[in-house]
């Protein structure tokens, strides 16, 4: 992310369920475990000192098994649940301190929410559901219906506007839920396991849809999931929760290549690594033939020394061709030293953020693939053997 | 022998030596209340008698031939055509039995009692649903109200309020209000937690959550409670007549007392017909087809569709 501007910042958030959380909080600060606190005070430790920052335009996934505190965490952000201690900053405003009136304003304008079981109003039509936030904000009926219909169009449900939610399928109902959250133009979207209640096929469809929408809308999304596949697919970063703690916060790739503990290892077992790992992260830095500096002789020497079969030719940082050791070895005695004549200008090249599953077809020529960064500059190479090694490696 | 056992008898039955003077405590309390708080209870009377007189005036002042179609149309709109026809027929039968006036008196008495049940019961039910502490206080009181034999509180009510329609309404209130409170609480608690959360998450105030979400979704259950309340109120008509409430109940009471079985039967039939009628009406409202809006059903729907057809026809012929 170029503009990594913090949108939501959570500092030392603690939530303890129960009537008298003070004593429990004291025990927690003394370092007592969740179970010990439950036994002594009968209070449940929902969130145990959690801190993280979500940047503008990011999809931040919170993942964990059921009961790990995900729903509690996301509900603290719009204060459906009141935190016991700690700070939650939305655009530098501490949600934990403001009064109810201001909180309502924030819910009306800045933060909206999508629910696991959709949370639609069963007695209101689809269009009334979508317009609900605007109605509460006091927008005139005509205007809010107009806006609701526009939003329904975004999720492809215009023709269902007049129906009650019960007459729609699960996937369609959640599209309504999504539209309702989008209709208020809130910048922050809280999504509590929005696709968990859907069939696998529909779930995948909805994930694609969310990614498609996010490309256009650039919302700041906090997305709860208990599904690692979903998390790595959607998340720009993932926070893994366990018993109210955050175990690790990492990009999907970091999580898979460098899991913090066995809890996360157990999670990532099922992940198709080729779908997650990016060429950039396994690209090997390797010596190149720099047109401006190197002569064929020095290049050949380096190749012999490092036992390379071919070398990429780079001009001003950009890869322009590839040349094999045999070609160089044959050409030098004949005095043909113009590298642009010797090199092969047709070579496989991918961006650093391409996932491994999308590069297999490029290995037809037995050449290592050149990996370039966003500006097209050479970053390194990925050989077929590297790909296999990283996909199968047991961490 | 008996005398020799006298001492032992006393020992084995301590109740003979002493009993708590609760009876006189209660009497004193009641007398004290009646004495000191008369103005207060007179003030409570006021809104009840105002509403009672108003409703009764409407029912008795409008001649039957005008009132009947009005009732018919209202019932048609609320509960559908079949129940409307039943109601009209039932009222006509009662009219020809010569008890029109008694029926109207009972109806207005009931109407007042039920109206106050709604005004008091639904807010209490809502409060119980949203606050466990209130609920914990109210529940045992409701249990008490529903299990206590009627006559036990009939006497203090008469002492505090005198006899007549107002104490009748208040006695009826005590019997009839519990189901409405209970089912209002139940209905609101039954609304899905997630749906309520959604309403809050989109910025609703407590009041908006109540009116936009909780009450509409609890309406079916609340109306089931209202149905039970009306039935309970109707069952009170005979007892209320004991404290001089006029109407069909009075006919039953007088008829029974003077062995005039005919009079008692007609009164009883009237109460039964009213019961069936009100039961059907409230049930029909509760189970109402929510897919069809009020503008599309009943007499209003009938007229609107006629108007629309006419408009369509005129534009068609005009073009
Ligand atoms: N209202 C509540 N009162 C007491 N404990 C609760 C309450 N809500 C949740 N919990 C407990 O807090 C923990 C975290 O719950 P939750 O945030 O719903 O987890 P998740 O969404 O990850 O499944 C669980 O152990 C749950 O039992
Ligand atoms: Mg949850």
XYZ file of C-alpha atoms and ligand atoms in Angstrom:
742
model
C 0.000 0.000 0.000
C 1.300 3.354 -0.978
C -1.008 5.416 1.217
C -0.773 3.492 4.475
C -2.914 5.942 6.440
C -4.231 4.527 9.711
C -8.053 4.469 9.781
C -8.802 2.329 12.814
C -6.326 2.006 15.635
C -6.876 -0.267 18.588
C -4.707 -0.005 21.664
C -4.675 -2.412 24.595
C -8.312 -3.326 24.190
C -9.727 -5.482 26.959
C -13.289 -6.765 27.245
C -14.498 -8.711 30.235
C -18.068 -10.022 30.247
C -19.924 -9.902 33.543
C -21.504 -7.535 36.022
C -18.428 -6.500 37.972
C -15.436 -6.550 35.632
C -13.148 -4.533 37.942
C -11.960 -7.482 40.007
C -11.516 -9.615 36.918
C -9.565 -6.821 35.247
C -7.301 -6.633 38.268
C -6.639 -10.371 38.087
C -5.918 -10.109 34.372
C -3.419 -7.312 34.981
C -1.743 -9.528 37.568
C -1.193 -12.042 34.800
C -3.862 -14.603 35.675
C -5.066 -16.852 32.859
C -8.476 -16.720 31.216
C -9.545 -19.934 32.933
C -8.328 -18.756 36.307
C -10.276 -15.509 35.952
C -13.402 -17.434 34.987
C -13.008 -19.737 37.952
C -12.392 -17.042 40.539
C -14.793 -14.316 39.353
C -17.173 -16.072 36.973
C -16.315 -13.432 34.373
C -15.420 -14.299 30.788
C -12.349 -12.686 29.303
C -13.584 -11.809 25.813
C -10.684 -9.691 24.549
C -7.302 -9.879 26.247
C -5.214 -6.800 25.554
C -5.366 -6.487 21.803
C -3.631 -3.806 19.742
C -3.469 -3.299 15.992
C -3.909 -0.721 13.271
C -6.037 -0.984 10.168
C -5.027 1.206 7.264
C -7.268 3.081 4.884
C -8.408 0.902 2.000
C -7.203 -2.297 3.582
C -9.083 -5.566 4.033
C -8.052 -6.578 7.522
C -9.108 -10.108 8.363
C -9.530 -11.322 11.928
C -9.418 -15.096 11.999
C -9.829 -17.604 14.794
C -11.825 -20.562 16.018
C -15.308 -20.072 17.397
C -15.221 -18.452 20.830
C -11.872 -16.775 20.276
C -13.410 -13.322 20.643
C -13.759 -12.178 17.041
C -17.346 -11.022 17.293
C -16.594 -9.266 20.552
C -13.679 -7.450 18.958
C -15.597 -6.224 15.918
C -18.537 -5.130 18.091
C -16.240 -3.009 20.212
C -15.360 -1.013 17.108
C -18.901 0.346 16.682
C -19.545 -0.062 20.396
C -22.358 -2.552 20.150
C -20.284 -3.899 23.024
C -18.683 -1.493 25.447
C -14.979 -2.142 25.971
C -13.814 -2.671 29.535
C -10.506 -0.925 29.018
C -8.318 0.407 26.218
C -8.665 2.720 23.247
C -10.266 2.468 19.843
C -9.425 5.311 17.513
C -11.439 5.898 14.380
C -9.779 8.721 12.446
C -7.991 9.666 15.682
C -11.219 9.917 17.685
C -11.357 7.630 20.697
C -14.596 5.657 20.487
C -14.178 4.438 24.042
C -14.581 7.968 25.396
C -17.278 9.651 23.312
C -20.904 9.953 24.396
C -23.815 7.982 23.012
C -24.975 10.807 20.759
C -21.602 11.121 19.006
C -21.381 7.339 18.747
C -24.694 7.300 16.940
C -23.431 9.902 14.509
C -20.425 7.733 13.759
C -22.647 4.732 13.158
C -24.788 6.834 10.835
C -21.940 8.135 8.749
C -18.645 6.328 9.194
C -19.037 2.714 10.222
C -21.535 0.201 8.913
C -21.884 -3.496 9.502
C -22.721 -6.801 7.814
C -23.928 -9.707 9.959
C -23.370 -13.447 9.929
C -27.061 -14.308 9.695
C -27.704 -11.195 7.621
C -29.642 -9.352 10.355
C -32.176 -8.094 7.815
C -35.453 -6.589 8.996
C -37.947 -9.317 8.093
C -40.924 -6.952 8.040
C -39.337 -4.465 5.659
C -38.927 -4.895 1.924
C -35.498 -5.270 0.374
C -35.378 -1.625 -0.655
C -36.559 -0.492 2.788
C -33.861 -2.616 4.367
C -31.198 -1.014 2.210
C -32.580 2.454 2.895
C -32.737 1.913 6.663
C -29.548 3.776 7.575
C -30.642 6.739 5.484
C -34.084 6.731 7.045
C -32.555 6.891 10.502
C -30.342 9.702 9.278
C -33.492 11.599 8.315
C -33.154 11.475 4.526
C -36.406 12.098 2.643
C -38.236 8.994 1.476
C -37.843 9.694 -2.218
C -34.129 10.370 -1.979
C -33.372 7.397 0.186
C -35.319 5.011 -2.041
C -33.405 6.382 -5.000
C -30.089 5.812 -3.277
C -31.159 2.355 -2.076
C -32.096 1.351 -5.611
C -28.739 2.554 -6.909
C -26.973 0.498 -4.268
C -29.114 -2.527 -5.060
C -27.966 -2.200 -8.640
C -24.346 -2.445 -7.478
C -25.073 -5.859 -5.972
C -27.380 -6.852 -8.838
C -30.681 -7.082 -7.000
C -32.718 -4.205 -8.410
C -35.564 -6.455 -9.514
C -36.030 -7.750 -5.957
C -36.494 -4.312 -4.394
C -40.168 -4.779 -3.510
C -39.877 -8.251 -1.980
C -39.517 -9.216 1.651
C -36.123 -10.727 2.570
C -37.702 -14.124 3.314
C -38.401 -14.647 -0.377
C -34.703 -14.379 -1.263
C -32.011 -17.065 -1.133
C -29.242 -16.863 1.469
C -26.707 -15.445 -0.945
C -29.154 -12.832 -2.156
C -30.072 -11.914 1.401
C -26.453 -11.271 2.222
C -26.162 -9.110 -0.885
C -28.987 -7.074 0.604
C -27.027 -6.954 3.856
C -24.018 -5.725 1.935
C -26.078 -3.155 0.051
C -27.530 -1.883 3.315
C -24.017 -1.368 4.620
C -22.891 0.357 1.414
C -25.906 2.640 1.113
C -24.783 4.948 3.906
C -21.442 5.558 2.166
C -19.625 4.631 5.365
C -15.875 4.417 4.907
C -15.464 1.545 7.320
C -17.204 -1.791 6.857
C -17.385 -4.262 9.719
C -18.166 -7.749 8.463
C -18.749 -10.460 11.063
C -18.399 -13.800 9.254
C -20.664 -12.521 6.502
C -20.295 -15.570 4.285
C -20.120 -18.323 6.910
C -23.805 -19.143 6.687
C -23.695 -19.616 2.916
C -23.142 -22.725 0.777
C -19.526 -23.175 -0.359
C -20.261 -22.302 -3.986
C -22.225 -19.182 -3.106
C -19.576 -18.291 -0.541
C -16.867 -18.299 -3.192
C -19.054 -16.206 -5.461
C -19.593 -13.669 -2.703
C -15.868 -13.503 -1.963
C -15.180 -12.689 -5.610
C -17.953 -10.115 -5.536
C -16.486 -8.469 -2.454
C -13.047 -8.297 -4.071
C -14.591 -6.829 -7.217
C -16.481 -4.189 -5.220
C -13.465 -3.393 -3.085
C -11.424 -2.649 -6.217
C -13.925 0.067 -7.049
C -14.856 1.344 -3.615
C -11.631 1.184 -1.571
C -13.427 0.825 1.747
C -11.609 0.063 4.949
C -12.884 -3.406 5.748
C -12.551 -5.374 8.945
C -13.572 -8.876 8.028
C -14.128 -11.712 10.486
C -13.670 -15.272 9.346
C -13.017 -18.708 10.785
C -11.930 -20.007 7.402
C -8.250 -19.779 6.493
C -8.926 -20.161 2.756
C -11.274 -17.184 2.884
C -8.838 -15.201 5.013
C -5.860 -15.588 2.699
C -8.023 -14.888 -0.314
C -9.484 -11.633 0.968
C -7.064 -10.268 3.525
C -4.286 -7.833 2.882
C -3.341 -8.673 6.455
C -4.622 -11.301 8.852
C -4.809 -11.194 12.629
C -5.124 -14.655 14.138
C -6.989 -14.764 17.453
C -7.055 -17.382 20.164
C -8.767 -17.147 23.562
C -9.097 -13.390 23.210
C -5.442 -12.798 22.283
C -3.961 -11.978 18.937
C -1.403 -14.658 18.177
C 0.021 -13.166 15.008
C -0.655 -10.332 12.589
C 0.807 -10.907 9.150
C 0.187 -10.813 5.433
C -1.211 -14.078 4.067
C 2.233 -14.953 2.715
C 4.073 -14.250 5.932
C 1.509 -16.275 7.801
C 2.111 -19.270 5.584
C 5.839 -19.026 5.270
C 6.450 -17.989 8.830
C 3.689 -19.103 11.231
C 4.203 -17.984 14.814
C 3.138 -21.196 16.536
C 1.446 -24.571 16.217
C -2.035 -23.067 16.468
C -1.425 -21.192 13.247
C 0.415 -24.147 11.723
C -2.694 -26.245 12.265
C -4.753 -23.583 10.516
C -2.559 -23.239 7.459
C -2.278 -26.954 6.748
C -5.240 -26.873 4.401
C -4.173 -23.848 2.466
C -3.278 -24.212 -1.178
C 0.056 -22.482 -0.923
C 0.297 -21.840 -4.641
C -2.744 -19.619 -4.320
C -1.190 -17.535 -1.612
C 2.551 -17.348 -2.177
C 3.703 -14.658 -4.528
C 6.634 -14.897 -6.863
C 8.135 -11.820 -5.254
C 8.539 -13.587 -1.953
C 10.416 -16.563 -3.349
C 12.340 -14.746 -6.094
C 16.057 -15.335 -5.814
C 18.368 -12.402 -6.238
C 20.922 -13.425 -8.758
C 23.786 -11.877 -10.688
C 22.797 -10.185 -13.899
C 24.511 -8.988 -17.000
C 24.335 -5.223 -16.704
C 24.615 -3.784 -20.190
C 26.190 -0.561 -18.962
C 28.967 -2.246 -16.959
C 29.660 -5.868 -17.827
C 31.630 -7.368 -20.670
C 30.859 -10.882 -21.926
C 34.129 -12.177 -20.432
C 33.421 -11.063 -16.873
C 29.868 -12.336 -17.173
C 31.062 -15.734 -18.334
C 33.515 -15.914 -15.482
C 30.779 -15.142 -12.960
C 28.514 -17.757 -14.487
C 31.210 -20.426 -14.370
C 31.971 -19.479 -10.797
C 28.311 -19.731 -9.702
C 27.501 -22.560 -12.083
C 24.673 -20.739 -13.874
C 23.267 -21.975 -17.151
C 21.970 -18.600 -18.230
C 22.059 -14.987 -17.182
C 19.509 -12.172 -17.477
C 20.566 -9.058 -19.302
C 19.538 -5.863 -17.553
C 19.557 -2.317 -18.897
C 18.895 0.531 -16.471
C 17.392 -1.995 -14.104
C 14.930 -3.423 -16.629
C 15.358 -7.001 -17.929
C 15.821 -6.932 -21.695
C 16.889 -10.476 -22.525
C 18.517 -13.684 -21.445
C 21.659 -15.347 -22.676
C 22.959 -18.892 -22.096
C 26.437 -19.918 -21.031
C 26.988 -21.927 -24.262
C 26.159 -18.947 -26.437
C 28.598 -16.750 -24.554
C 31.279 -19.427 -24.510
C 30.931 -19.896 -28.271
C 30.743 -16.200 -29.135
C 33.664 -14.828 -27.163
C 36.418 -16.695 -29.091
C 34.806 -15.509 -32.338
C 34.962 -11.902 -31.114
C 31.210 -11.400 -31.201
C 30.817 -9.328 -28.085
C 27.628 -7.269 -28.690
C 25.331 -8.688 -26.027
C 22.168 -7.422 -27.687
C 22.985 -9.594 -30.686
C 23.646 -12.657 -28.572
C 20.768 -12.540 -26.132
C 17.312 -13.976 -26.581
C 14.796 -11.149 -26.186
C 11.868 -13.475 -25.649
C 11.741 -14.613 -22.015
C 9.133 -15.323 -19.320
C 8.438 -12.404 -16.995
C 5.947 -11.889 -14.157
C 5.099 -9.276 -11.576
C 6.249 -9.795 -8.021
C 2.642 -10.003 -6.755
C 1.624 -12.802 -9.100
C 0.695 -15.914 -7.125
C 2.575 -19.125 -7.868
C -0.482 -20.886 -9.280
C -0.456 -18.407 -12.140
C 3.109 -18.962 -13.359
C 3.311 -22.703 -14.017
C 2.502 -22.329 -17.685
C 5.539 -20.081 -18.170
C 8.029 -22.880 -17.533
C 7.767 -24.299 -21.051
C 11.139 -23.044 -22.204
C 12.997 -24.338 -19.163
C 14.111 -20.792 -18.432
C 13.911 -19.367 -14.917
C 11.168 -16.753 -14.794
C 12.225 -13.143 -14.415
C 10.391 -11.384 -11.590
C 9.901 -7.621 -11.821
C 8.540 -5.096 -9.351
C 5.664 -2.632 -9.938
C 7.867 -0.351 -12.034
C 9.081 -3.233 -14.161
C 12.579 -3.424 -12.685
C 14.338 -6.737 -12.297
C 13.969 -8.290 -8.836
C 15.278 -11.795 -9.341
C 14.316 -15.134 -10.798
C 12.086 -18.024 -9.816
C 13.042 -21.482 -11.003
C 10.653 -24.367 -11.289
C 12.418 -26.130 -8.452
C 11.938 -23.073 -6.207
C 8.199 -23.191 -6.832
C 7.936 -26.866 -5.974
C 10.091 -26.438 -2.926
C 7.997 -23.603 -1.524
C 4.653 -25.223 -2.251
C 5.547 -28.491 -0.616
C 7.750 -27.242 2.183
C 6.494 -28.315 5.569
C 7.008 -25.433 7.908
C -61.698 -36.897 81.371
C -62.097 -34.004 79.080
C -61.243 -31.558 81.787
C -58.177 -33.506 82.857
C -56.883 -33.309 79.321
C -57.575 -29.574 79.175
C -54.013 -28.563 80.005
C -52.485 -31.029 77.538
C -54.938 -29.898 74.886
C -53.709 -26.355 75.236
C -50.115 -27.454 75.066
C -50.678 -29.498 71.911
C -52.569 -26.711 70.165
C -50.644 -23.495 70.641
C -52.822 -21.766 68.023
C -55.520 -21.482 70.655
C -53.301 -19.404 72.878
C -52.247 -16.865 70.305
C -52.968 -15.945 66.699
C -51.505 -13.075 64.735
C -53.924 -10.163 64.496
C -53.413 -9.856 60.753
C -57.096 -9.403 60.172
C -57.230 -6.222 62.165
C -53.953 -5.033 60.665
C -55.389 -5.264 57.190
C -58.613 -3.648 58.291
C -56.741 -0.820 59.901
C -54.553 -0.341 56.856
C -57.513 -0.231 54.527
C -59.440 2.125 56.740
C -56.377 4.289 57.045
C -55.927 4.340 53.274
C -59.589 5.086 52.675
C -59.513 7.860 55.196
C -56.329 9.615 54.235
C -56.107 8.946 50.528
C -59.630 9.572 49.416
C -58.642 12.606 47.295
C -55.903 10.543 45.706
C -58.293 7.742 44.752
C -60.824 10.259 43.548
C -58.135 11.626 41.279
C -57.415 8.166 39.904
C -61.126 7.795 39.158
C -61.124 10.816 36.921
C -59.423 9.563 33.737
C -61.292 6.277 33.932
C -64.703 7.849 34.246
C -63.878 10.352 31.521
C -63.018 7.647 28.983
C -65.872 5.430 30.132
C -68.466 8.158 29.762
C -67.046 9.171 26.398
C -67.122 5.710 24.916
C -70.503 4.902 26.402
C -71.943 8.121 25.082
C -70.770 7.251 21.572
C -72.216 3.741 21.694
C -75.532 4.791 23.167
C -76.092 8.090 21.369
C -75.642 6.775 17.863
C -78.793 5.010 16.684
C -78.316 1.305 15.932
C -78.973 1.643 12.201
C -76.050 4.047 11.863
C -73.755 2.321 14.341
C -74.190 -1.121 12.766
C -72.710 -0.215 9.362
C -69.904 1.702 11.049
C -68.999 -1.334 13.155
C -69.348 -3.510 10.071
C -66.924 -1.401 8.030
C -64.369 -1.129 10.831
C -64.406 -4.873 11.439
C -64.195 -5.560 7.709
C -61.112 -3.383 7.452
C -59.466 -4.891 10.521
C -60.440 -8.525 10.291
C -61.976 -9.289 6.917
C -65.406 -9.675 5.429
C -66.522 -12.943 7.006
C -65.948 -11.800 10.542
C -67.632 -8.476 9.735
C -70.761 -10.288 8.570
C -70.733 -12.467 11.675
C -70.444 -9.405 13.911
C -73.326 -7.603 12.231
C -75.561 -10.652 12.422
C -74.690 -11.205 16.090
C -75.453 -7.596 16.956
C -78.760 -7.675 15.053
C -79.786 -10.826 16.911
C -78.970 -9.148 20.215
C -80.927 -6.077 19.111
C -84.037 -8.138 18.418
C -83.619 -9.893 21.747
C -84.143 -6.451 23.239
C -80.717 -6.076 24.791
C -79.133 -3.568 22.435
C -78.575 -1.060 25.181
C -77.090 -3.623 27.583
C -74.806 -4.889 24.819
C -73.568 -1.396 24.078
C -72.945 -0.777 27.777
C -70.973 -3.969 28.122
C -69.074 -3.177 24.955
C -68.118 0.297 26.159
C -67.202 -1.009 29.595
C -64.993 -3.627 27.954
C -63.593 -1.090 25.549
C -62.533 1.153 28.414
C -60.987 -1.686 30.404
C -59.085 -2.983 27.376
C -57.971 0.481 26.368
C -56.423 1.009 29.799
C -54.916 -2.466 29.669
C -53.193 -1.437 26.435
C -52.106 1.964 27.713
C -50.663 0.516 30.913
C -49.791 -3.046 29.939
C -47.785 -2.556 26.763
C -45.381 0.023 28.239
C -44.869 -2.194 31.302
C -44.300 -5.187 29.045
C -41.728 -3.231 27.036
C -39.992 -2.079 30.203
C -39.811 -5.661 31.456
C -38.320 -6.823 28.173
C -35.538 -4.274 28.229
C -34.751 -4.288 31.939
C -34.305 -7.466 33.961
C -34.593 -5.630 37.245
C -38.056 -4.309 36.438
C -38.973 -7.749 35.166
C -37.939 -9.346 38.429
C -40.271 -7.016 40.326
C -43.199 -7.242 37.921
C -43.320 -11.009 37.376
C -44.268 -11.965 40.962
C -46.879 -9.209 41.018
C -48.429 -10.638 37.862
C -48.383 -14.129 39.375
C -50.112 -12.716 42.403
C -52.748 -10.927 40.329
C -53.523 -14.036 38.342
C -53.732 -16.486 41.232
C -55.498 -14.372 43.849
C -59.270 -15.071 43.968
C -61.194 -12.133 42.583
C -63.307 -11.451 45.629
C -60.299 -10.788 47.789
C -59.474 -7.584 46.018
C -62.996 -6.712 45.020
C -63.724 -5.616 48.593
C -60.774 -3.231 49.051
C -61.399 -1.793 45.599
C -64.973 -1.045 46.574
C -63.772 0.517 49.814
C -61.282 2.699 48.015
C -63.282 3.639 44.938
C -66.877 2.980 45.922
C -69.176 1.025 43.612
C -69.981 1.633 39.980
C -68.213 1.435 36.653
C -64.833 2.868 37.604
C -64.043 0.308 40.301
C -65.449 -2.282 37.889
C -62.945 -1.227 35.258
C -60.135 -1.296 37.801
C -61.059 -4.787 38.988
C -61.234 -5.906 35.377
C -57.851 -4.337 34.740
C -56.254 -6.431 37.447
C -57.610 -9.654 35.997
C -57.092 -8.819 32.365
C -53.753 -7.027 32.188
C -51.270 -9.834 33.061
C -51.424 -11.764 29.766
C -50.878 -8.576 27.780
C -47.816 -7.630 29.851
C -46.391 -11.139 29.683
C -46.856 -11.570 25.963
C -45.562 -8.084 25.178
C -42.386 -8.933 27.087
C -42.140 -12.307 25.396
C -42.735 -10.859 21.943
C -40.021 -8.254 22.307
C -37.545 -10.724 23.768
C -38.184 -13.043 20.848
C -36.984 -10.543 18.272
C -33.680 -11.814 16.893
C -30.712 -10.316 18.713
C -28.885 -9.808 15.451
C -31.757 -7.834 13.944
C -31.793 -5.529 16.966
C -28.012 -5.220 16.725
C -28.376 -4.292 13.075
C -30.811 -1.532 13.939
C -28.392 -0.138 16.531
C -25.392 -0.533 14.246
C -27.077 1.707 11.675
C -27.465 4.480 14.211
C -30.969 3.983 15.634
C -31.858 5.491 18.971
C -33.481 3.233 21.559
C -36.852 4.624 20.593
C -36.228 3.970 16.906
C -35.164 0.404 17.640
C -38.423 -0.021 19.520
C -40.732 1.453 16.900
C -38.928 0.397 13.746
C -37.992 -3.124 14.739
C -39.045 -4.512 18.099
C -42.718 -3.568 18.194
C -43.510 -4.463 14.576
C -41.798 -7.829 14.972
C -43.434 -8.475 18.348
C -46.878 -7.383 17.099
C -48.217 -10.873 16.497
C -47.371 -11.962 20.022
C -48.665 -8.706 21.510
C -51.969 -9.184 19.694
C -52.181 -12.743 21.012
C -51.796 -11.168 24.447
C -54.496 -8.635 23.637
C -56.810 -11.447 22.631
C -56.282 -13.143 25.992
C -56.763 -9.826 27.757
C -60.096 -9.209 26.047
C -61.311 -12.688 26.882
C -60.297 -12.228 30.520
C -62.045 -8.847 30.623
C -65.206 -10.335 29.191
C -65.161 -13.057 31.815
C -65.300 -10.272 34.390
C -68.588 -8.760 33.204
C -70.768 -10.834 35.513
C -68.540 -10.253 38.522
C -68.298 -6.545 37.777
C -72.078 -6.364 37.823
C -71.894 -7.267 41.512
C -70.492 -3.830 42.108
C -73.234 -2.205 40.083
C -71.816 -2.236 36.582
C -74.737 -2.195 34.175
C -74.944 -4.344 31.083
C -75.272 -7.960 30.009
C -73.513 -9.184 33.141
C -76.121 -7.485 35.284
C -78.828 -9.416 33.392
C -77.127 -12.687 34.218
C -76.705 -11.722 37.855
C -80.265 -10.495 38.314
C -81.732 -13.371 36.354
C -79.869 -15.908 38.415
C -80.747 -14.225 41.688
C -84.465 -14.020 40.882
C -84.577 -17.419 39.162
C -85.477 -15.660 35.915
C -83.636 -18.179 33.759
C -84.810 -16.521 30.552
C -83.210 -13.194 31.449
C -80.040 -14.890 32.618
C -79.805 -16.922 29.418
C -80.198 -13.929 27.144
C -77.521 -12.092 29.096
C -75.291 -15.147 28.863
C -75.933 -15.510 25.131
C -75.041 -11.855 24.656
C -71.759 -12.269 26.476
C -70.971 -15.420 24.518
C -71.674 -13.730 21.171
C -69.528 -10.732 22.109
C -66.779 -13.104 23.205
C -66.775 -14.996 19.925
C -66.909 -11.769 17.957
C -64.028 -10.060 19.779
C -61.971 -13.245 19.810
C -62.290 -13.670 16.042
C -61.543 -10.024 15.388
C -58.359 -9.920 17.464
C -57.186 -13.275 16.150
C -57.733 -12.139 12.604
C -55.752 -8.961 13.227
C -52.935 -10.982 14.797
C -52.679 -13.470 12.003
C -53.361 -10.837 9.392
C -51.823 -11.416 6.015
C -48.878 -9.051 6.193
C -48.198 -9.369 2.490
C -51.328 -7.343 1.796
C -51.139 -3.788 3.053
C -54.125 -2.084 4.623
C -54.630 -0.036 1.500
C -55.225 -3.188 -0.488
C -57.781 -4.898 1.741
C -61.092 -4.247 3.430
C -63.430 -1.418 2.451
C -60.530 0.981 1.869
C -58.896 -1.445 -0.528
C -62.272 -1.989 -2.185
C -62.793 1.732 -2.748
C -59.207 2.376 -3.822
C -59.321 -0.402 -6.396
C -62.640 0.945 -7.728
C -61.140 4.408 -8.017
C -58.107 3.018 -9.808
C -60.225 1.013 -12.219
C -62.273 4.063 -13.002
C -59.178 6.127 -13.625
C -57.713 3.420 -15.827
C -60.988 3.168 -17.703
C -61.260 6.913 -18.199
C -57.686 7.258 -19.446
C -58.303 4.313 -21.728
C -61.478 5.807 -23.207
C -59.851 9.208 -23.379
C -56.913 8.091 -25.498
N -22.773 -11.593 26.379
C -21.798 -12.444 26.784
N -21.677 -12.764 28.080
C -20.719 -13.606 28.501
N -19.814 -14.170 27.705
C -19.874 -13.896 26.395
C -20.866 -13.024 25.854
N -20.695 -12.934 24.525
C -19.633 -13.716 24.245
N -19.133 -14.294 25.356
C -17.969 -15.177 25.447
O -16.846 -14.486 24.955
C -16.044 -15.343 24.189
C -15.843 -14.766 22.812
O -17.058 -14.798 22.119
P -17.207 -14.261 20.641
O -16.623 -12.917 20.553
O -18.635 -14.416 20.238
O -16.299 -15.275 19.821
P -16.264 -15.622 18.267
O -17.024 -14.571 17.540
O -14.831 -15.640 17.928
O -16.887 -16.968 18.121
C -16.713 -16.702 24.183
O -16.097 -17.502 25.144
C -18.130 -16.412 24.577
O -18.674 -17.471 25.302
Mg -18.695 -14.820 16.181
